[in-house]
Amino acid sequence: MFRIQVPLDRLLGLGLAKQTQWLRCCSLTFKNRHAMTDPQPYPPRRYAWFVVFVLILASLIAFIDRQVVAIVVGPMQQDLGVGDTEIGWLYGVFALFYAAAALPIATLADKRSR
């Protein structure tokens, strides 16, 4: 525990108080012992760019995953012989499932170790 006390004459700027008088109401107490230590150094620039690249790659994969139905809709429509109405239903069901599954999966990811 750290305690910082300010002399009254320095606080008021008057020079009238004795150096032995301390202003108790202005003392600060820190419970964290590491609050006054130097912060951790930054990671190397090379590692930081690697992390940026991995995050961009993960974002790209997530975007492609969300758009996979739009990518394969033409060949799927010809192969299965379905019309535009059925494809519209497929888009709707996929979007509802994706939205409904996002919240429980996000909660699970926050509570569990990745």
PDB file of N, CA and C in Angstrom:
ATOM      1  N   MET A   1       0.850  -1.170   0.000  1.00  0.00           N
ATOM      2  CA  MET A   1       0.000   0.000   0.000  1.00  0.00           C
ATOM      3  C   MET A   1       0.897   1.235   0.000  1.00  0.00           C
ATOM      4  N   PHE A   2       0.599   2.152  -0.900  1.00  0.00           N
ATOM      5  CA  PHE A   2       1.366   3.385  -1.011  1.00  0.00           C
ATOM      6  C   PHE A   2       0.551   4.537  -0.453  1.00  0.00           C
ATOM      7  N   ARG A   3       1.215   5.474   0.171  1.00  0.00           N
ATOM      8  CA  ARG A   3       0.536   6.663   0.682  1.00  0.00           C
ATOM      9  C   ARG A   3       1.325   7.883   0.238  1.00  0.00           C
ATOM     10  N   ILE A   4       0.633   8.781  -0.418  1.00  0.00           N
ATOM     11  CA  ILE A   4       1.254  10.020  -0.879  1.00  0.00           C
ATOM     12  C   ILE A   4       0.690  11.150  -0.039  1.00  0.00           C
ATOM     13  N   GLN A   5       1.574  11.918   0.576  1.00  0.00           N
ATOM     14  CA  GLN A   5       1.132  13.047   1.384  1.00  0.00           C
ATOM     15  C   GLN A   5       1.777  14.316   0.849  1.00  0.00           C
ATOM     16  N   VAL A   6       1.005  15.366   0.804  1.00  0.00           N
ATOM     17  CA  VAL A   6       1.459  16.640   0.253  1.00  0.00           C
ATOM     18  C   VAL A   6       1.626  17.629   1.395  1.00  0.00           C
ATOM     19  N   PRO A   7       2.800  18.302   1.496  1.00  0.00           N
ATOM     20  CA  PRO A   7       2.950  19.333   2.527  1.00  0.00           C
ATOM     21  C   PRO A   7       1.963  20.471   2.284  1.00  0.00           C
ATOM     22  N   LEU A   8       1.433  21.014   3.368  1.00  0.00           N
ATOM     23  CA  LEU A   8       0.401  22.047   3.272  1.00  0.00           C
ATOM     24  C   LEU A   8       0.910  23.295   2.566  1.00  0.00           C
ATOM     25  N   ASP A   9       2.169  23.702   2.833  1.00  0.00           N
ATOM     26  CA  ASP A   9       2.665  24.923   2.187  1.00  0.00           C
ATOM     27  C   ASP A   9       2.852  24.731   0.683  1.00  0.00           C
ATOM     28  N   ARG A  10       3.211  23.533   0.271  1.00  0.00           N
ATOM     29  CA  ARG A  10       3.321  23.281  -1.166  1.00  0.00           C
ATOM     30  C   ARG A  10       1.948  23.241  -1.821  1.00  0.00           C
ATOM     31  N   LEU A  11       0.986  22.681  -1.102  1.00  0.00           N
ATOM     32  CA  LEU A  11      -0.361  22.590  -1.655  1.00  0.00           C
ATOM     33  C   LEU A  11      -0.974  23.972  -1.819  1.00  0.00           C
ATOM     34  N   LEU A  12      -0.796  24.818  -0.808  1.00  0.00           N
ATOM     35  CA  LEU A  12      -1.390  26.152  -0.851  1.00  0.00           C
ATOM     36  C   LEU A  12      -0.502  27.164  -1.549  1.00  0.00           C
ATOM     37  N   GLY A  13       0.777  26.854  -1.664  1.00  0.00           N
ATOM     38  CA  GLY A  13       1.707  27.770  -2.303  1.00  0.00           C
ATOM     39  C   GLY A  13       1.983  29.015  -1.478  1.00  0.00           C
ATOM     40  N   LEU A  14       1.750  28.969  -0.164  1.00  0.00           N
ATOM     41  CA  LEU A  14       1.909  30.153   0.677  1.00  0.00           C
ATOM     42  C   LEU A  14       3.235  30.176   1.424  1.00  0.00           C
ATOM     43  N   GLY A  15       3.783  29.013   1.732  1.00  0.00           N
ATOM     44  CA  GLY A  15       5.010  28.962   2.508  1.00  0.00           C
ATOM     45  C   GLY A  15       4.773  29.298   3.970  1.00  0.00           C
ATOM     46  N   LEU A  16       3.539  29.298   4.450  1.00  0.00           N
ATOM     47  CA  LEU A  16       3.220  29.663   5.827  1.00  0.00           C
ATOM     48  C   LEU A  16       3.255  28.469   6.771  1.00  0.00           C
ATOM     49  N   ALA A  17       2.961  27.313   6.264  1.00  0.00           N
ATOM     50  CA  ALA A  17       2.875  26.144   7.141  1.00  0.00           C
ATOM     51  C   ALA A  17       4.257  25.537   7.324  1.00  0.00           C
ATOM     52  N   LYS A  18       4.441  24.847   8.423  1.00  0.00           N
ATOM     53  CA  LYS A  18       5.703  24.175   8.686  1.00  0.00           C
ATOM     54  C   LYS A  18       5.784  22.913   7.820  1.00  0.00           C
ATOM     55  N   GLN A  19       6.994  22.472   7.545  1.00  0.00           N
ATOM     56  CA  GLN A  19       7.180  21.279   6.731  1.00  0.00           C
ATOM     57  C   GLN A  19       6.652  20.026   7.430  1.00  0.00           C
ATOM     58  N   THR A  20       6.514  20.053   8.725  1.00  0.00           N
ATOM     59  CA  THR A  20       6.064  18.867   9.440  1.00  0.00           C
ATOM     60  C   THR A  20       4.553  18.697   9.398  1.00  0.00           C
ATOM     61  N   GLN A  21       3.835  19.712   8.981  1.00  0.00           N
ATOM     62  CA  GLN A  21       2.382  19.587   8.912  1.00  0.00           C
ATOM     63  C   GLN A  21       2.008  18.949   7.569  1.00  0.00           C
ATOM     64  N   TRP A  22       1.198  17.970   7.644  1.00  0.00           N
ATOM     65  CA  TRP A  22       0.766  17.270   6.436  1.00  0.00           C
ATOM     66  C   TRP A  22      -0.741  17.397   6.309  1.00  0.00           C
ATOM     67  N   LEU A  23      -1.167  17.553   5.134  1.00  0.00           N
ATOM     68  CA  LEU A  23      -2.602  17.648   4.878  1.00  0.00           C
ATOM     69  C   LEU A  23      -3.144  16.232   4.702  1.00  0.00           C
ATOM     70  N   ARG A  24      -3.848  15.759   5.715  1.00  0.00           N
ATOM     71  CA  ARG A  24      -4.311  14.378   5.704  1.00  0.00           C
ATOM     72  C   ARG A  24      -5.423  14.118   4.687  1.00  0.00           C
ATOM     73  N   CYS A  25      -6.214  15.101   4.411  1.00  0.00           N
ATOM     74  CA  CYS A  25      -7.336  14.858   3.500  1.00  0.00           C
ATOM     75  C   CYS A  25      -6.884  14.705   2.054  1.00  0.00           C
ATOM     76  N   CYS A  26      -5.674  15.085   1.741  1.00  0.00           N
ATOM     77  CA  CYS A  26      -5.191  14.982   0.365  1.00  0.00           C
ATOM     78  C   CYS A  26      -4.262  13.795   0.171  1.00  0.00           C
ATOM     79  N   SER A  27      -4.163  12.907   1.132  1.00  0.00           N
ATOM     80  CA  SER A  27      -3.304  11.746   0.955  1.00  0.00           C
ATOM     81  C   SER A  27      -4.052  10.695   0.141  1.00  0.00           C
ATOM     82  N   LEU A  28      -3.341  10.067  -0.759  1.00  0.00           N
ATOM     83  CA  LEU A  28      -3.919   9.067  -1.641  1.00  0.00           C
ATOM     84  C   LEU A  28      -3.386   7.704  -1.252  1.00  0.00           C
ATOM     85  N   THR A  29      -4.230   6.707  -1.305  1.00  0.00           N
ATOM     86  CA  THR A  29      -3.827   5.350  -0.984  1.00  0.00           C
ATOM     87  C   THR A  29      -4.084   4.471  -2.198  1.00  0.00           C
ATOM     88  N   PHE A  30      -3.070   3.716  -2.620  1.00  0.00           N
ATOM     89  CA  PHE A  30      -3.194   2.799  -3.737  1.00  0.00           C
ATOM     90  C   PHE A  30      -3.178   1.382  -3.197  1.00  0.00           C
ATOM     91  N   LYS A  31      -4.142   0.573  -3.596  1.00  0.00           N
ATOM     92  CA  LYS A  31      -4.174  -0.815  -3.156  1.00  0.00           C
ATOM     93  C   LYS A  31      -3.333  -1.707  -4.067  1.00  0.00           C
ATOM     94  N   ASN A  32      -3.127  -1.278  -5.288  1.00  0.00           N
ATOM     95  CA  ASN A  32      -2.361  -2.068  -6.234  1.00  0.00           C
ATOM     96  C   ASN A  32      -0.887  -1.709  -6.122  1.00  0.00           C
ATOM     97  N   ARG A  33      -0.059  -2.664  -5.770  1.00  0.00           N
ATOM     98  CA  ARG A  33       1.363  -2.400  -5.619  1.00  0.00           C
ATOM     99  C   ARG A  33       2.029  -2.110  -6.961  1.00  0.00           C
ATOM    100  N   HIS A  34       1.447  -2.601  -8.027  1.00  0.00           N
ATOM    101  CA  HIS A  34       2.061  -2.445  -9.335  1.00  0.00           C
ATOM    102  C   HIS A  34       1.568  -1.198 -10.061  1.00  0.00           C
ATOM    103  N   ALA A  35       0.821  -0.356  -9.396  1.00  0.00           N
ATOM    104  CA  ALA A  35       0.294   0.839 -10.048  1.00  0.00           C
ATOM    105  C   ALA A  35       1.399   1.826 -10.379  1.00  0.00           C
ATOM    106  N   MET A  36       2.474   1.821  -9.622  1.00  0.00           N
ATOM    107  CA  MET A  36       3.543   2.787  -9.835  1.00  0.00           C
ATOM    108  C   MET A  36       4.700   2.197 -10.646  1.00  0.00           C
ATOM    109  N   THR A  37       4.586   0.957 -11.089  1.00  0.00           N
ATOM    110  CA  THR A  37       5.673   0.342 -11.838  1.00  0.00           C
ATOM    111  C   THR A  37       5.552   0.689 -13.312  1.00  0.00           C
ATOM    112  N   ASP A  38       6.625   0.460 -14.034  1.00  0.00           N
ATOM    113  CA  ASP A  38       6.629   0.723 -15.467  1.00  0.00           C
ATOM    114  C   ASP A  38       5.731  -0.287 -16.176  1.00  0.00           C
ATOM    115  N   PRO A  39       5.037   0.142 -17.224  1.00  0.00           N
ATOM    116  CA  PRO A  39       4.196  -0.798 -17.967  1.00  0.00           C
ATOM    117  C   PRO A  39       5.058  -1.787 -18.742  1.00  0.00           C
ATOM    118  N   GLN A  40       4.429  -2.862 -19.185  1.00  0.00           N
ATOM    119  CA  GLN A  40       5.135  -3.863 -19.970  1.00  0.00           C
ATOM    120  C   GLN A  40       5.579  -3.251 -21.298  1.00  0.00           C
ATOM    121  N   PRO A  41       6.709  -3.660 -21.823  1.00  0.00           N
ATOM    122  CA  PRO A  41       7.157  -3.116 -23.111  1.00  0.00           C
ATOM    123  C   PRO A  41       6.253  -3.605 -24.243  1.00  0.00           C
ATOM    124  N   TYR A  42       6.208  -2.838 -25.305  1.00  0.00           N
ATOM    125  CA  TYR A  42       5.413  -3.219 -26.468  1.00  0.00           C
ATOM    126  C   TYR A  42       6.024  -4.440 -27.135  1.00  0.00           C
ATOM    127  N   PRO A  43       5.188  -5.263 -27.796  1.00  0.00           N
ATOM    128  CA  PRO A  43       5.761  -6.399 -28.521  1.00  0.00           C
ATOM    129  C   PRO A  43       6.551  -5.898 -29.730  1.00  0.00           C
ATOM    130  N   PRO A  44       7.421  -6.717 -30.262  1.00  0.00           N
ATOM    131  CA  PRO A  44       8.187  -6.295 -31.441  1.00  0.00           C
ATOM    132  C   PRO A  44       7.258  -5.962 -32.610  1.00  0.00           C
ATOM    133  N   ARG A  45       7.694  -5.050 -33.441  1.00  0.00           N
ATOM    134  CA  ARG A  45       6.880  -4.598 -34.575  1.00  0.00           C
ATOM    135  C   ARG A  45       6.558  -5.762 -35.523  1.00  0.00           C
ATOM    136  N   ARG A  46       7.488  -6.660 -35.693  1.00  0.00           N
ATOM    137  CA  ARG A  46       7.272  -7.809 -36.581  1.00  0.00           C
ATOM    138  C   ARG A  46       6.123  -8.676 -36.073  1.00  0.00           C
ATOM    139  N   TYR A  47       6.096  -8.928 -34.782  1.00  0.00           N
ATOM    140  CA  TYR A  47       5.017  -9.719 -34.188  1.00  0.00           C
ATOM    141  C   TYR A  47       3.684  -8.989 -34.304  1.00  0.00           C
ATOM    142  N   ALA A  48       3.681  -7.677 -34.129  1.00  0.00           N
ATOM    143  CA  ALA A  48       2.441  -6.905 -34.240  1.00  0.00           C
ATOM    144  C   ALA A  48       1.867  -7.005 -35.648  1.00  0.00           C
ATOM    145  N   TRP A  49       2.710  -6.925 -36.671  1.00  0.00           N
ATOM    146  CA  TRP A  49       2.220  -7.057 -38.043  1.00  0.00           C
ATOM    147  C   TRP A  49       1.730  -8.476 -38.317  1.00  0.00           C
ATOM    148  N   PHE A  50       2.361  -9.467 -37.709  1.00  0.00           N
ATOM    149  CA  PHE A  50       1.885 -10.843 -37.850  1.00  0.00           C
ATOM    150  C   PHE A  50       0.484 -10.988 -37.272  1.00  0.00           C
ATOM    151  N   VAL A  51       0.247 -10.390 -36.115  1.00  0.00           N
ATOM    152  CA  VAL A  51      -1.081 -10.442 -35.493  1.00  0.00           C
ATOM    153  C   VAL A  51      -2.110  -9.733 -36.369  1.00  0.00           C
ATOM    154  N   VAL A  52      -1.745  -8.596 -36.949  1.00  0.00           N
ATOM    155  CA  VAL A  52      -2.656  -7.887 -37.857  1.00  0.00           C
ATOM    156  C   VAL A  52      -2.997  -8.772 -39.051  1.00  0.00           C
ATOM    157  N   PHE A  53      -1.998  -9.445 -39.624  1.00  0.00           N
ATOM    158  CA  PHE A  53      -2.238 -10.332 -40.758  1.00  0.00           C
ATOM    159  C   PHE A  53      -3.179 -11.475 -40.381  1.00  0.00           C
ATOM    160  N   VAL A  54      -2.972 -12.084 -39.231  1.00  0.00           N
ATOM    161  CA  VAL A  54      -3.832 -13.186 -38.790  1.00  0.00           C
ATOM    162  C   VAL A  54      -5.266 -12.699 -38.573  1.00  0.00           C
ATOM    163  N   LEU A  55      -5.435 -11.513 -38.000  1.00  0.00           N
ATOM    164  CA  LEU A  55      -6.782 -10.974 -37.792  1.00  0.00           C
ATOM    165  C   LEU A  55      -7.475 -10.657 -39.111  1.00  0.00           C
ATOM    166  N   ILE A  56      -6.738 -10.121 -40.077  1.00  0.00           N
ATOM    167  CA  ILE A  56      -7.324  -9.864 -41.396  1.00  0.00           C
ATOM    168  C   ILE A  56      -7.718 -11.174 -42.065  1.00  0.00           C
ATOM    169  N   LEU A  57      -6.876 -12.185 -41.963  1.00  0.00           N
ATOM    170  CA  LEU A  57      -7.188 -13.489 -42.538  1.00  0.00           C
ATOM    171  C   LEU A  57      -8.422 -14.106 -41.882  1.00  0.00           C
ATOM    172  N   ALA A  58      -8.529 -14.009 -40.566  1.00  0.00           N
ATOM    173  CA  ALA A  58      -9.703 -14.537 -39.866  1.00  0.00           C
ATOM    174  C   ALA A  58     -10.966 -13.785 -40.267  1.00  0.00           C
ATOM    175  N   SER A  59     -10.856 -12.480 -40.437  1.00  0.00           N
ATOM    176  CA  SER A  59     -12.004 -11.685 -40.872  1.00  0.00           C
ATOM    177  C   SER A  59     -12.425 -12.061 -42.284  1.00  0.00           C
ATOM    178  N   LEU A  60     -11.469 -12.301 -43.157  1.00  0.00           N
ATOM    179  CA  LEU A  60     -11.771 -12.706 -44.528  1.00  0.00           C
ATOM    180  C   LEU A  60     -12.460 -14.064 -44.560  1.00  0.00           C
ATOM    181  N   ILE A  61     -11.980 -14.999 -43.774  1.00  0.00           N
ATOM    182  CA  ILE A  61     -12.601 -16.324 -43.714  1.00  0.00           C
ATOM    183  C   ILE A  61     -14.017 -16.231 -43.163  1.00  0.00           C
ATOM    184  N   ALA A  62     -14.234 -15.409 -42.145  1.00  0.00           N
ATOM    185  CA  ALA A  62     -15.581 -15.239 -41.589  1.00  0.00           C
ATOM    186  C   ALA A  62     -16.518 -14.611 -42.616  1.00  0.00           C
ATOM    187  N   PHE A  63     -16.027 -13.649 -43.399  1.00  0.00           N
ATOM    188  CA  PHE A  63     -16.856 -13.024 -44.436  1.00  0.00           C
ATOM    189  C   PHE A  63     -17.227 -14.037 -45.512  1.00  0.00           C
ATOM    190  N   ILE A  64     -16.258 -14.825 -45.968  1.00  0.00           N
ATOM    191  CA  ILE A  64     -16.540 -15.836 -46.991  1.00  0.00           C
ATOM    192  C   ILE A  64     -17.512 -16.873 -46.454  1.00  0.00           C
ATOM    193  N   ASP A  65     -17.379 -17.238 -45.188  1.00  0.00           N
ATOM    194  CA  ASP A  65     -18.297 -18.203 -44.580  1.00  0.00           C
ATOM    195  C   ASP A  65     -19.731 -17.685 -44.590  1.00  0.00           C
ATOM    196  N   ARG A  66     -19.906 -16.395 -44.343  1.00  0.00           N
ATOM    197  CA  ARG A  66     -21.259 -15.829 -44.359  1.00  0.00           C
ATOM    198  C   ARG A  66     -21.816 -15.735 -45.768  1.00  0.00           C
ATOM    199  N   GLN A  67     -20.950 -15.634 -46.764  1.00  0.00           N
ATOM    200  CA  GLN A  67     -21.389 -15.463 -48.147  1.00  0.00           C
ATOM    201  C   GLN A  67     -21.368 -16.757 -48.947  1.00  0.00           C
ATOM    202  N   VAL A  68     -21.146 -17.893 -48.298  1.00  0.00           N
ATOM    203  CA  VAL A  68     -21.004 -19.152 -49.025  1.00  0.00           C
ATOM    204  C   VAL A  68     -22.283 -19.518 -49.783  1.00  0.00           C
ATOM    205  N   VAL A  69     -23.429 -19.205 -49.259  1.00  0.00           N
ATOM    206  CA  VAL A  69     -24.682 -19.514 -49.948  1.00  0.00           C
ATOM    207  C   VAL A  69     -24.780 -18.704 -51.233  1.00  0.00           C
ATOM    208  N   ALA A  70     -24.401 -17.446 -51.196  1.00  0.00           N
ATOM    209  CA  ALA A  70     -24.455 -16.607 -52.394  1.00  0.00           C
ATOM    210  C   ALA A  70     -23.450 -17.069 -53.444  1.00  0.00           C
ATOM    211  N   ILE A  71     -22.349 -17.650 -53.013  1.00  0.00           N
ATOM    212  CA  ILE A  71     -21.327 -18.109 -53.951  1.00  0.00           C
ATOM    213  C   ILE A  71     -21.794 -19.354 -54.699  1.00  0.00           C
ATOM    214  N   VAL A  72     -22.465 -20.261 -54.018  1.00  0.00           N
ATOM    215  CA  VAL A  72     -22.846 -21.542 -54.627  1.00  0.00           C
ATOM    216  C   VAL A  72     -24.299 -21.589 -55.078  1.00  0.00           C
ATOM    217  N   VAL A  73     -25.015 -20.468 -55.050  1.00  0.00           N
ATOM    218  CA  VAL A  73     -26.439 -20.498 -55.368  1.00  0.00           C
ATOM    219  C   VAL A  73     -26.700 -20.879 -56.825  1.00  0.00           C
ATOM    220  N   GLY A  74     -25.897 -20.408 -57.759  1.00  0.00           N
ATOM    221  CA  GLY A  74     -26.114 -20.725 -59.175  1.00  0.00           C
ATOM    222  C   GLY A  74     -25.964 -22.206 -59.471  1.00  0.00           C
ATOM    223  N   PRO A  75     -24.805 -22.799 -59.152  1.00  0.00           N
ATOM    224  CA  PRO A  75     -24.664 -24.240 -59.394  1.00  0.00           C
ATOM    225  C   PRO A  75     -25.654 -25.083 -58.593  1.00  0.00           C
ATOM    226  N   MET A  76     -25.974 -24.658 -57.374  1.00  0.00           N
ATOM    227  CA  MET A  76     -26.915 -25.413 -56.548  1.00  0.00           C
ATOM    228  C   MET A  76     -28.320 -25.363 -57.145  1.00  0.00           C
ATOM    229  N   GLN A  77     -28.708 -24.217 -57.678  1.00  0.00           N
ATOM    230  CA  GLN A  77     -30.032 -24.059 -58.273  1.00  0.00           C
ATOM    231  C   GLN A  77     -30.158 -24.943 -59.517  1.00  0.00           C
ATOM    232  N   GLN A  78     -29.121 -25.002 -60.323  1.00  0.00           N
ATOM    233  CA  GLN A  78     -29.158 -25.850 -61.516  1.00  0.00           C
ATOM    234  C   GLN A  78     -29.113 -27.325 -61.146  1.00  0.00           C
ATOM    235  N   ASP A  79     -28.292 -27.682 -60.180  1.00  0.00           N
ATOM    236  CA  ASP A  79     -28.123 -29.084 -59.803  1.00  0.00           C
ATOM    237  C   ASP A  79     -29.381 -29.658 -59.170  1.00  0.00           C
ATOM    238  N   LEU A  80     -30.032 -28.880 -58.302  1.00  0.00           N
ATOM    239  CA  LEU A  80     -31.225 -29.368 -57.605  1.00  0.00           C
ATOM    240  C   LEU A  80     -32.513 -29.079 -58.364  1.00  0.00           C
ATOM    241  N   GLY A  81     -32.445 -28.210 -59.358  1.00  0.00           N
ATOM    242  CA  GLY A  81     -33.631 -27.873 -60.140  1.00  0.00           C
ATOM    243  C   GLY A  81     -34.666 -27.098 -59.335  1.00  0.00           C
ATOM    244  N   VAL A  82     -34.227 -26.171 -58.515  1.00  0.00           N
ATOM    245  CA  VAL A  82     -35.149 -25.371 -57.705  1.00  0.00           C
ATOM    246  C   VAL A  82     -35.256 -23.973 -58.295  1.00  0.00           C
ATOM    247  N   GLY A  83     -36.351 -23.301 -57.970  1.00  0.00           N
ATOM    248  CA  GLY A  83     -36.589 -21.963 -58.486  1.00  0.00           C
ATOM    249  C   GLY A  83     -36.112 -20.882 -57.531  1.00  0.00           C
ATOM    250  N   ASP A  84     -36.441 -19.655 -57.905  1.00  0.00           N
ATOM    251  CA  ASP A  84     -36.023 -18.502 -57.107  1.00  0.00           C
ATOM    252  C   ASP A  84     -36.720 -18.446 -55.750  1.00  0.00           C
ATOM    253  N   THR A  85     -37.961 -18.939 -55.680  1.00  0.00           N
ATOM    254  CA  THR A  85     -38.691 -18.929 -54.407  1.00  0.00           C
ATOM    255  C   THR A  85     -37.995 -19.808 -53.372  1.00  0.00           C
ATOM    256  N   GLU A  86     -37.613 -21.000 -53.790  1.00  0.00           N
ATOM    257  CA  GLU A  86     -36.924 -21.912 -52.864  1.00  0.00           C
ATOM    258  C   GLU A  86     -35.566 -21.347 -52.435  1.00  0.00           C
ATOM    259  N   ILE A  87     -34.885 -20.690 -53.366  1.00  0.00           N
ATOM    260  CA  ILE A  87     -33.601 -20.073 -53.019  1.00  0.00           C
ATOM    261  C   ILE A  87     -33.819 -18.939 -52.020  1.00  0.00           C
ATOM    262  N   GLY A  88     -34.903 -18.191 -52.180  1.00  0.00           N
ATOM    263  CA  GLY A  88     -35.241 -17.140 -51.213  1.00  0.00           C
ATOM    264  C   GLY A  88     -35.484 -17.717 -49.831  1.00  0.00           C
ATOM    265  N   TRP A  89     -36.203 -18.845 -49.775  1.00  0.00           N
ATOM    266  CA  TRP A  89     -36.412 -19.522 -48.493  1.00  0.00           C
ATOM    267  C   TRP A  89     -35.078 -19.990 -47.898  1.00  0.00           C
ATOM    268  N   LEU A  90     -34.206 -20.491 -48.756  1.00  0.00           N
ATOM    269  CA  LEU A  90     -32.899 -20.945 -48.284  1.00  0.00           C
ATOM    270  C   LEU A  90     -32.106 -19.791 -47.674  1.00  0.00           C
ATOM    271  N   TYR A  91     -32.117 -18.640 -48.342  1.00  0.00           N
ATOM    272  CA  TYR A  91     -31.452 -17.449 -47.795  1.00  0.00           C
ATOM    273  C   TYR A  91     -32.042 -17.061 -46.439  1.00  0.00           C
ATOM    274  N   GLY A  92     -33.363 -17.073 -46.333  1.00  0.00           N
ATOM    275  CA  GLY A  92     -34.026 -16.690 -45.084  1.00  0.00           C
ATOM    276  C   GLY A  92     -33.706 -17.628 -43.941  1.00  0.00           C
ATOM    277  N   VAL A  93     -33.782 -18.936 -44.208  1.00  0.00           N
ATOM    278  CA  VAL A  93     -33.492 -19.927 -43.163  1.00  0.00           C
ATOM    279  C   VAL A  93     -32.024 -19.837 -42.740  1.00  0.00           C
ATOM    280  N   PHE A  94     -31.136 -19.659 -43.708  1.00  0.00           N
ATOM    281  CA  PHE A  94     -29.711 -19.538 -43.381  1.00  0.00           C
ATOM    282  C   PHE A  94     -29.453 -18.308 -42.518  1.00  0.00           C
ATOM    283  N   ALA A  95     -30.070 -17.183 -42.865  1.00  0.00           N
ATOM    284  CA  ALA A  95     -29.878 -15.949 -42.089  1.00  0.00           C
ATOM    285  C   ALA A  95     -30.445 -16.091 -40.682  1.00  0.00           C
ATOM    286  N   LEU A  96     -31.622 -16.702 -40.550  1.00  0.00           N
ATOM    287  CA  LEU A  96     -32.212 -16.902 -39.217  1.00  0.00           C
ATOM    288  C   LEU A  96     -31.355 -17.835 -38.368  1.00  0.00           C
ATOM    289  N   PHE A  97     -30.894 -18.935 -38.954  1.00  0.00           N
ATOM    290  CA  PHE A  97     -30.048 -19.860 -38.209  1.00  0.00           C
ATOM    291  C   PHE A  97     -28.738 -19.192 -37.801  1.00  0.00           C
ATOM    292  N   TYR A  98     -28.154 -18.428 -38.709  1.00  0.00           N
ATOM    293  CA  TYR A  98     -26.893 -17.744 -38.425  1.00  0.00           C
ATOM    294  C   TYR A  98     -27.069 -16.745 -37.288  1.00  0.00           C
ATOM    295  N   ALA A  99     -28.168 -15.997 -37.320  1.00  0.00           N
ATOM    296  CA  ALA A  99     -28.425 -15.004 -36.266  1.00  0.00           C
ATOM    297  C   ALA A  99     -28.753 -15.678 -34.940  1.00  0.00           C
ATOM    298  N   ALA A 100     -29.533 -16.758 -34.981  1.00  0.00           N
ATOM    299  CA  ALA A 100     -29.915 -17.449 -33.746  1.00  0.00           C
ATOM    300  C   ALA A 100     -28.721 -18.159 -33.111  1.00  0.00           C
ATOM    301  N   ALA A 101     -27.806 -18.653 -33.909  1.00  0.00           N
ATOM    302  CA  ALA A 101     -26.657 -19.379 -33.371  1.00  0.00           C
ATOM    303  C   ALA A 101     -25.543 -18.443 -32.917  1.00  0.00           C
ATOM    304  N   ALA A 102     -25.547 -17.205 -33.379  1.00  0.00           N
ATOM    305  CA  ALA A 102     -24.443 -16.290 -33.064  1.00  0.00           C
ATOM    306  C   ALA A 102     -24.375 -15.959 -31.577  1.00  0.00           C
ATOM    307  N   LEU A 103     -25.497 -15.676 -30.948  1.00  0.00           N
ATOM    308  CA  LEU A 103     -25.479 -15.286 -29.533  1.00  0.00           C
ATOM    309  C   LEU A 103     -25.049 -16.416 -28.603  1.00  0.00           C
ATOM    310  N   PRO A 104     -25.608 -17.634 -28.726  1.00  0.00           N
ATOM    311  CA  PRO A 104     -25.118 -18.698 -27.836  1.00  0.00           C
ATOM    312  C   PRO A 104     -23.648 -19.048 -28.064  1.00  0.00           C
ATOM    313  N   ILE A 105     -23.217 -19.023 -29.311  1.00  0.00           N
ATOM    314  CA  ILE A 105     -21.816 -19.338 -29.587  1.00  0.00           C
ATOM    315  C   ILE A 105     -20.906 -18.247 -29.033  1.00  0.00           C
ATOM    316  N   ALA A 106     -21.320 -16.997 -29.142  1.00  0.00           N
ATOM    317  CA  ALA A 106     -20.518 -15.899 -28.585  1.00  0.00           C
ATOM    318  C   ALA A 106     -20.441 -15.992 -27.063  1.00  0.00           C
ATOM    319  N   THR A 107     -21.551 -16.322 -26.424  1.00  0.00           N
ATOM    320  CA  THR A 107     -21.558 -16.486 -24.969  1.00  0.00           C
ATOM    321  C   THR A 107     -20.653 -17.638 -24.553  1.00  0.00           C
ATOM    322  N   LEU A 108     -20.734 -18.736 -25.283  1.00  0.00           N
ATOM    323  CA  LEU A 108     -19.878 -19.884 -24.993  1.00  0.00           C
ATOM    324  C   LEU A 108     -18.404 -19.538 -25.187  1.00  0.00           C
ATOM    325  N   ALA A 109     -18.099 -18.780 -26.219  1.00  0.00           N
ATOM    326  CA  ALA A 109     -16.707 -18.382 -26.467  1.00  0.00           C
ATOM    327  C   ALA A 109     -16.190 -17.462 -25.369  1.00  0.00           C
ATOM    328  N   ASP A 110     -17.059 -16.628 -24.801  1.00  0.00           N
ATOM    329  CA  ASP A 110     -16.630 -15.737 -23.724  1.00  0.00           C
ATOM    330  C   ASP A 110     -16.408 -16.481 -22.416  1.00  0.00           C
ATOM    331  N   LYS A 111     -17.202 -17.515 -22.166  1.00  0.00           N
ATOM    332  CA  LYS A 111     -17.106 -18.229 -20.891  1.00  0.00           C
ATOM    333  C   LYS A 111     -16.038 -19.314 -20.901  1.00  0.00           C
ATOM    334  N   ARG A 112     -15.771 -19.892 -22.039  1.00  0.00           N
ATOM    335  CA  ARG A 112     -14.802 -20.984 -22.148  1.00  0.00           C
ATOM    336  C   ARG A 112     -13.470 -20.469 -22.649  1.00  0.00           C
ATOM    337  N   SER A 113     -12.455 -21.243 -22.411  1.00  0.00           N
ATOM    338  CA  SER A 113     -11.141 -20.904 -22.939  1.00  0.00           C
ATOM    339  C   SER A 113     -11.131 -21.158 -24.439  1.00  0.00           C
ATOM    340  N   ARG A 114     -10.517 -20.257 -25.159  1.00  0.00           N
ATOM    341  CA  ARG A 114     -10.478 -20.405 -26.613  1.00  0.00           C
ATOM    342  C   ARG A 114      -9.357 -21.335 -26.976  1.00  0.00           C
TER     343      ARG A 114
END
